Amino acid sequence: MPFYHLIIEITLVLLIVKILMSKSTESPGKESPLSEKEMDKLIAEWEPEPLVPPGSLEKDPDVPIIESKVGKFVKIEGKECLNLATMNFLGMIGKTEIEDAAISSVQKYGVGSCGPRGFYGTIDVHLNLEEKLAQFMEVEEAIIYSYGFSTVASAIPAYSKRGDVIFCDMEVCYAIQKGILASRSNVFYYRHNDMEHLVELLEAQAVKDKKNPKKARVTNRSWLRRVSSSIQARSPTFPNWWN
């Protein structure tokens, strides 16, 4: 080995040892604490940024202010306007009997920001409503939820499990999508309101079931009850799975 190679290697070894043995005066990433004077100076110089960019409020369009009940017609600036964005699907807003019942309930039970059982417990009106709903639907019992999203998202997994089959419209709402995802079922989407496409998917599933009748017997298809009459009328070969 040439002599200069030996000198270079010894120098490198000594340099590595020095680096390993040396102690930094400060830990990496650790800054020295600020003095009271320095902190006061930083606080005095600090200027918060505005939450809304300057001038943005001036550019916002005027927002119409509703001056009446939010029914199918609303009053804006003294004018009666047709409400095309209403959630009052059943037309309950403005009905005297519903308003009187609401006033009576507020006087008896009080009023708060919400009314689900999880916050205030089960009260008699919850049970009365469930009983009336069960009678109306001609079923043994009914259960009410405080939120429509949770109703759909929890009801679907309760009836459909892994391995079951769901035929679903492509444009169902987000709550149904999450419920289907939570069920972990086999999902077949058909084009929106396209019954012919749904028939194709159902008949294809029927062919699969004939090949594996053992699996077909334990697969839940209760989701198809609502469309059974219309599908069978349009497709004589459609299998009557639920009888």
mmCIF file of C-alpha atoms in Angstrom:
data_model
loop_
_atom_site.group_PDB
_atom_site.id
_atom_site.type_symbol
_atom_site.label_atom_id
_atom_site.label_comp_id
_atom_site.label_asym_id
_atom_site.label_seq_id
_atom_site.Cartn_x
_atom_site.Cartn_y
_atom_site.Cartn_z
ATOM 1 C CA MET A 1 0.000 0.000 0.000
ATOM 2 C CA PRO A 2 1.427 3.405 -0.940
ATOM 3 C CA PHE A 3 2.470 5.546 2.011
ATOM 4 C CA TYR A 4 0.130 8.443 1.099
ATOM 5 C CA HIS A 5 -2.883 6.062 1.182
ATOM 6 C CA LEU A 6 -2.029 5.210 4.759
ATOM 7 C CA ILE A 7 -1.785 8.904 5.680
ATOM 8 C CA ILE A 8 -5.201 9.643 4.127
ATOM 9 C CA GLU A 9 -6.895 6.731 5.908
ATOM 10 C CA ILE A 10 -5.430 7.705 9.305
ATOM 11 C CA THR A 11 -6.550 11.291 8.777
ATOM 12 C CA LEU A 12 -10.113 10.165 7.932
ATOM 13 C CA VAL A 13 -10.282 7.890 10.985
ATOM 14 C CA LEU A 14 -9.102 10.698 13.274
ATOM 15 C CA LEU A 15 -11.629 13.087 11.741
ATOM 16 C CA ILE A 16 -14.496 10.619 12.297
ATOM 17 C CA VAL A 17 -13.446 10.032 15.903
ATOM 18 C CA LYS A 18 -13.283 13.768 16.500
ATOM 19 C CA ILE A 19 -16.789 14.263 15.110
ATOM 20 C CA LEU A 20 -18.180 11.445 17.239
ATOM 21 C CA MET A 21 -16.456 12.578 20.411
ATOM 22 C CA SER A 22 -17.234 16.252 20.044
ATOM 23 C CA LYS A 23 -20.260 17.568 21.939
ATOM 24 C CA SER A 24 -22.416 20.262 20.516
ATOM 25 C CA THR A 25 -23.016 23.179 22.817
ATOM 26 C CA GLU A 26 -26.724 23.105 21.891
ATOM 27 C CA SER A 27 -29.017 20.238 20.992
ATOM 28 C CA PRO A 28 -30.095 20.138 17.334
ATOM 29 C CA GLY A 29 -33.304 22.042 16.776
ATOM 30 C CA LYS A 30 -33.286 23.506 20.262
ATOM 31 C CA GLU A 31 -33.217 27.285 20.352
ATOM 32 C CA SER A 32 -32.121 29.375 23.249
ATOM 33 C CA PRO A 33 -35.030 30.840 25.237
ATOM 34 C CA LEU A 34 -36.016 34.428 24.523
ATOM 35 C CA SER A 35 -35.597 37.083 27.140
ATOM 36 C CA GLU A 36 -38.556 39.103 28.419
ATOM 37 C CA LYS A 37 -37.380 42.111 26.432
ATOM 38 C CA GLU A 38 -37.162 40.098 23.197
ATOM 39 C CA MET A 39 -40.643 38.605 23.708
ATOM 40 C CA ASP A 40 -42.150 42.040 24.349
ATOM 41 C CA LYS A 41 -40.525 43.356 21.194
ATOM 42 C CA LEU A 42 -41.881 40.466 19.070
ATOM 43 C CA ILE A 43 -45.378 40.902 20.491
ATOM 44 C CA ALA A 44 -45.328 44.631 19.830
ATOM 45 C CA GLU A 45 -44.204 44.093 16.216
ATOM 46 C CA TRP A 46 -46.724 41.303 15.468
ATOM 47 C CA GLU A 47 -49.672 42.198 13.249
ATOM 48 C CA PRO A 48 -52.410 39.588 12.685
ATOM 49 C CA GLU A 49 -53.527 38.881 9.145
ATOM 50 C CA PRO A 50 -57.191 39.683 8.408
ATOM 51 C CA LEU A 51 -59.532 36.681 8.293
ATOM 52 C CA VAL A 52 -61.204 38.138 5.210
ATOM 53 C CA PRO A 53 -59.084 39.716 2.457
ATOM 54 C CA PRO A 54 -59.485 43.502 2.288
ATOM 55 C CA GLY A 55 -62.222 44.596 -0.088
ATOM 56 C CA SER A 56 -63.771 41.142 -0.452
ATOM 57 C CA LEU A 57 -66.891 42.069 1.504
ATOM 58 C CA GLU A 58 -67.528 45.005 -0.764
ATOM 59 C CA LYS A 59 -67.611 42.713 -3.789
ATOM 60 C CA ASP A 60 -70.131 40.246 -2.298
ATOM 61 C CA PRO A 61 -73.587 40.410 -3.909
ATOM 62 C CA ASP A 62 -76.570 41.377 -1.816
ATOM 63 C CA VAL A 63 -78.075 38.375 -0.050
ATOM 64 C CA PRO A 64 -81.897 38.300 -0.151
ATOM 65 C CA ILE A 65 -83.426 38.457 3.321
ATOM 66 C CA ILE A 66 -86.582 36.390 3.918
ATOM 67 C CA GLU A 67 -89.245 38.215 5.911
ATOM 68 C CA SER A 68 -91.836 35.441 6.311
ATOM 69 C CA LYS A 69 -92.298 31.737 6.982
ATOM 70 C CA VAL A 70 -90.128 29.588 4.745
ATOM 71 C CA GLY A 71 -92.913 27.794 2.910
ATOM 72 C CA LYS A 72 -93.632 27.379 -0.792
ATOM 73 C CA PHE A 73 -93.952 31.172 -0.950
ATOM 74 C CA VAL A 74 -91.678 33.611 0.891
ATOM 75 C CA LYS A 75 -91.709 37.355 1.243
ATOM 76 C CA ILE A 76 -88.522 39.225 0.230
ATOM 77 C CA GLU A 77 -88.433 43.029 0.390
ATOM 78 C CA GLY A 78 -92.222 43.063 0.574
ATOM 79 C CA LYS A 79 -92.651 40.858 -2.517
ATOM 80 C CA GLU A 80 -94.135 37.375 -2.471
ATOM 81 C CA CYS A 81 -91.747 34.978 -4.235
ATOM 82 C CA LEU A 82 -91.950 31.298 -5.157
ATOM 83 C CA ASN A 83 -89.475 29.313 -3.043
ATOM 84 C CA LEU A 84 -87.638 26.851 -5.293
ATOM 85 C CA ALA A 85 -85.127 25.867 -2.592
ATOM 86 C CA THR A 86 -87.535 24.730 0.112
ATOM 87 C CA MET A 87 -87.079 21.606 2.237
ATOM 88 C CA ASN A 88 -90.768 21.757 3.151
ATOM 89 C CA PHE A 89 -91.631 18.718 1.024
ATOM 90 C CA LEU A 90 -94.793 17.802 2.945
ATOM 91 C CA GLY A 91 -96.101 21.350 3.154
ATOM 92 C CA MET A 92 -96.209 21.354 6.957
ATOM 93 C CA ILE A 93 -95.049 24.940 7.375
ATOM 94 C CA GLY A 94 -98.002 27.214 7.947
ATOM 95 C CA LYS A 95 -100.457 24.550 9.090
ATOM 96 C CA THR A 96 -102.254 25.827 12.182
ATOM 97 C CA GLU A 97 -102.621 22.422 13.851
ATOM 98 C CA ILE A 98 -98.875 21.759 13.562
ATOM 99 C CA GLU A 99 -97.999 25.190 14.922
ATOM 100 C CA ASP A 100 -100.385 24.726 17.861
ATOM 101 C CA ALA A 101 -98.873 21.305 18.616
ATOM 102 C CA ALA A 102 -95.366 22.781 18.508
ATOM 103 C CA ILE A 103 -96.330 25.581 20.906
ATOM 104 C CA SER A 104 -97.944 23.066 23.275
ATOM 105 C CA SER A 105 -94.827 20.856 23.206
ATOM 106 C CA VAL A 106 -92.536 23.805 23.944
ATOM 107 C CA GLN A 107 -94.696 24.817 26.896
ATOM 108 C CA LYS A 108 -94.703 21.258 28.286
ATOM 109 C CA TYR A 109 -91.157 20.055 27.560
ATOM 110 C CA GLY A 110 -89.236 23.272 27.049
ATOM 111 C CA VAL A 111 -86.977 24.063 24.120
ATOM 112 C CA GLY A 112 -83.292 23.470 23.419
ATOM 113 C CA SER A 113 -80.816 23.281 20.571
ATOM 114 C CA CYS A 114 -81.746 19.647 19.833
ATOM 115 C CA GLY A 115 -84.007 16.851 21.028
ATOM 116 C CA PRO A 116 -82.530 13.378 20.386
ATOM 117 C CA ARG A 117 -82.623 10.690 23.023
ATOM 118 C CA GLY A 118 -78.864 10.633 23.282
ATOM 119 C CA PHE A 119 -78.959 14.125 24.800
ATOM 120 C CA TYR A 120 -82.234 14.276 26.715
ATOM 121 C CA GLY A 121 -83.300 10.639 27.112
ATOM 122 C CA THR A 122 -86.457 8.897 25.935
ATOM 123 C CA ILE A 123 -89.658 10.822 26.602
ATOM 124 C CA ASP A 124 -93.268 9.869 26.014
ATOM 125 C CA VAL A 125 -93.589 11.661 22.679
ATOM 126 C CA HIS A 126 -90.791 9.491 21.236
ATOM 127 C CA LEU A 127 -92.703 6.335 22.150
ATOM 128 C CA ASN A 128 -96.050 7.741 21.011
ATOM 129 C CA LEU A 129 -94.629 8.640 17.617
ATOM 130 C CA GLU A 130 -93.046 5.206 17.176
ATOM 131 C CA GLU A 131 -96.349 3.538 18.051
ATOM 132 C CA LYS A 132 -98.287 5.657 15.553
ATOM 133 C CA LEU A 133 -95.699 5.025 12.842
ATOM 134 C CA ALA A 134 -95.873 1.272 13.444
ATOM 135 C CA GLN A 135 -99.673 1.355 13.155
ATOM 136 C CA PHE A 136 -99.512 3.447 9.995
ATOM 137 C CA MET A 137 -96.933 1.135 8.367
ATOM 138 C CA GLU A 138 -98.787 -1.974 9.658
ATOM 139 C CA VAL A 139 -95.680 -3.391 11.335
ATOM 140 C CA GLU A 140 -94.996 -4.652 14.848
ATOM 141 C CA GLU A 141 -92.661 -1.848 15.910
ATOM 142 C CA ALA A 142 -90.931 1.255 14.576
ATOM 143 C CA ILE A 143 -87.885 3.235 15.612
ATOM 144 C CA ILE A 144 -87.205 6.925 15.015
ATOM 145 C CA TYR A 145 -83.846 8.564 14.436
ATOM 146 C CA SER A 146 -82.978 12.167 15.136
ATOM 147 C CA TYR A 147 -81.149 12.603 11.832
ATOM 148 C CA GLY A 148 -82.004 11.403 8.358
ATOM 149 C CA PHE A 149 -78.403 10.627 7.414
ATOM 150 C CA SER A 150 -77.929 8.306 10.393
ATOM 151 C CA THR A 151 -81.234 6.604 9.608
ATOM 152 C CA VAL A 152 -80.191 5.494 6.133
ATOM 153 C CA ALA A 153 -76.541 4.849 6.944
ATOM 154 C CA SER A 154 -77.418 2.516 9.838
ATOM 155 C CA ALA A 155 -80.551 0.840 8.454
ATOM 156 C CA ILE A 156 -78.864 -0.520 5.315
ATOM 157 C CA PRO A 157 -76.045 -2.391 7.137
ATOM 158 C CA ALA A 158 -78.650 -3.774 9.550
ATOM 159 C CA TYR A 159 -80.371 -5.643 6.712
ATOM 160 C CA SER A 160 -77.552 -6.342 4.307
ATOM 161 C CA LYS A 161 -74.300 -8.062 5.244
ATOM 162 C CA ARG A 162 -71.098 -9.128 3.544
ATOM 163 C CA GLY A 163 -71.917 -11.379 0.602
ATOM 164 C CA ASP A 164 -75.460 -10.057 0.114
ATOM 165 C CA VAL A 165 -76.451 -8.383 -3.145
ATOM 166 C CA ILE A 166 -77.611 -4.783 -3.541
ATOM 167 C CA PHE A 167 -78.900 -3.291 -6.791
ATOM 168 C CA CYS A 168 -78.614 0.450 -6.526
ATOM 169 C CA ASP A 169 -79.373 3.517 -8.619
ATOM 170 C CA MET A 170 -76.188 5.325 -9.651
ATOM 171 C CA GLU A 171 -77.481 8.653 -8.350
ATOM 172 C CA VAL A 172 -78.574 7.738 -4.842
ATOM 173 C CA CYS A 173 -77.843 10.303 -2.136
ATOM 174 C CA TYR A 174 -74.630 10.392 -0.114
ATOM 175 C CA ALA A 175 -76.248 8.836 2.969
ATOM 176 C CA ILE A 176 -77.288 5.752 0.987
ATOM 177 C CA GLN A 177 -73.807 5.508 -0.509
ATOM 178 C CA LYS A 178 -72.252 5.442 2.970
ATOM 179 C CA GLY A 179 -74.805 2.891 4.171
ATOM 180 C CA ILE A 180 -74.029 0.605 1.246
ATOM 181 C CA LEU A 181 -70.305 0.983 1.885
ATOM 182 C CA ALA A 182 -70.768 0.089 5.559
ATOM 183 C CA SER A 183 -72.759 -3.040 4.666
ATOM 184 C CA ARG A 184 -69.803 -4.487 2.688
ATOM 185 C CA SER A 185 -72.302 -6.115 0.327
ATOM 186 C CA ASN A 186 -71.840 -6.809 -3.364
ATOM 187 C CA VAL A 187 -73.220 -3.725 -5.097
ATOM 188 C CA PHE A 188 -74.431 -3.502 -8.682
ATOM 189 C CA TYR A 189 -75.278 -0.006 -9.888
ATOM 190 C CA TYR A 190 -77.793 0.585 -12.643
ATOM 191 C CA ARG A 191 -78.185 3.778 -14.637
ATOM 192 C CA HIS A 192 -80.410 6.388 -13.027
ATOM 193 C CA ASN A 193 -84.102 5.431 -13.344
ATOM 194 C CA ASP A 194 -83.197 2.929 -16.092
ATOM 195 C CA MET A 195 -85.387 -0.093 -15.349
ATOM 196 C CA GLU A 196 -84.206 -1.913 -18.461
ATOM 197 C CA HIS A 197 -80.628 -1.764 -17.165
ATOM 198 C CA LEU A 198 -81.819 -3.001 -13.778
ATOM 199 C CA VAL A 199 -83.576 -5.938 -15.451
ATOM 200 C CA GLU A 200 -80.316 -6.869 -17.176
ATOM 201 C CA LEU A 201 -78.436 -6.877 -13.871
ATOM 202 C CA LEU A 202 -81.155 -8.895 -12.132
ATOM 203 C CA GLU A 203 -81.288 -11.514 -14.864
ATOM 204 C CA ALA A 204 -77.492 -11.775 -14.874
ATOM 205 C CA GLN A 205 -77.611 -12.371 -11.121
ATOM 206 C CA ALA A 206 -80.279 -15.021 -11.628
ATOM 207 C CA VAL A 207 -77.920 -16.911 -13.956
ATOM 208 C CA LYS A 208 -75.183 -16.772 -11.296
ATOM 209 C CA ASP A 209 -77.600 -18.069 -8.661
ATOM 210 C CA LYS A 210 -78.541 -21.071 -10.805
ATOM 211 C CA LYS A 211 -74.862 -21.989 -11.000
ATOM 212 C CA ASN A 212 -74.490 -21.759 -7.230
ATOM 213 C CA PRO A 213 -77.912 -22.451 -5.639
ATOM 214 C CA LYS A 214 -76.416 -23.141 -2.204
ATOM 215 C CA LYS A 215 -74.986 -19.631 -1.980
ATOM 216 C CA ALA A 216 -78.151 -18.137 -3.500
ATOM 217 C CA ARG A 217 -80.290 -19.573 -0.677
ATOM 218 C CA VAL A 218 -78.370 -17.646 2.004
ATOM 219 C CA THR A 219 -77.986 -14.388 0.068
ATOM 220 C CA ASN A 220 -80.263 -11.583 1.233
ATOM 221 C CA ARG A 221 -82.187 -9.814 -1.548
ATOM 222 C CA SER A 222 -84.852 -8.033 0.436
ATOM 223 C CA TRP A 223 -83.779 -4.781 -1.210
ATOM 224 C CA LEU A 224 -85.670 -5.748 -4.360
ATOM 225 C CA ARG A 225 -89.155 -5.820 -2.834
ATOM 226 C CA ARG A 226 -89.983 -2.268 -3.848
ATOM 227 C CA VAL A 227 -89.283 -2.924 -7.537
ATOM 228 C CA SER A 228 -90.584 -6.483 -7.755
ATOM 229 C CA SER A 229 -93.999 -5.680 -9.265
ATOM 230 C CA SER A 230 -92.709 -3.337 -11.968
ATOM 231 C CA ILE A 231 -89.749 -5.554 -12.857
ATOM 232 C CA GLN A 232 -91.802 -8.730 -13.090
ATOM 233 C CA ALA A 233 -94.364 -6.965 -15.259
ATOM 234 C CA ARG A 234 -91.681 -5.917 -17.720
ATOM 235 C CA SER A 235 -89.645 -9.111 -17.650
ATOM 236 C CA PRO A 236 -91.487 -12.484 -17.554
ATOM 237 C CA THR A 237 -88.166 -14.272 -16.959
ATOM 238 C CA PHE A 238 -87.377 -12.251 -13.839
ATOM 239 C CA PRO A 239 -87.082 -14.738 -10.903
ATOM 240 C CA ASN A 240 -89.366 -14.273 -7.907
ATOM 241 C CA TRP A 241 -86.533 -14.528 -5.357
ATOM 242 C CA TRP A 242 -88.450 -13.558 -2.252
ATOM 243 C CA ASN A 243 -91.282 -16.115 -2.425
#
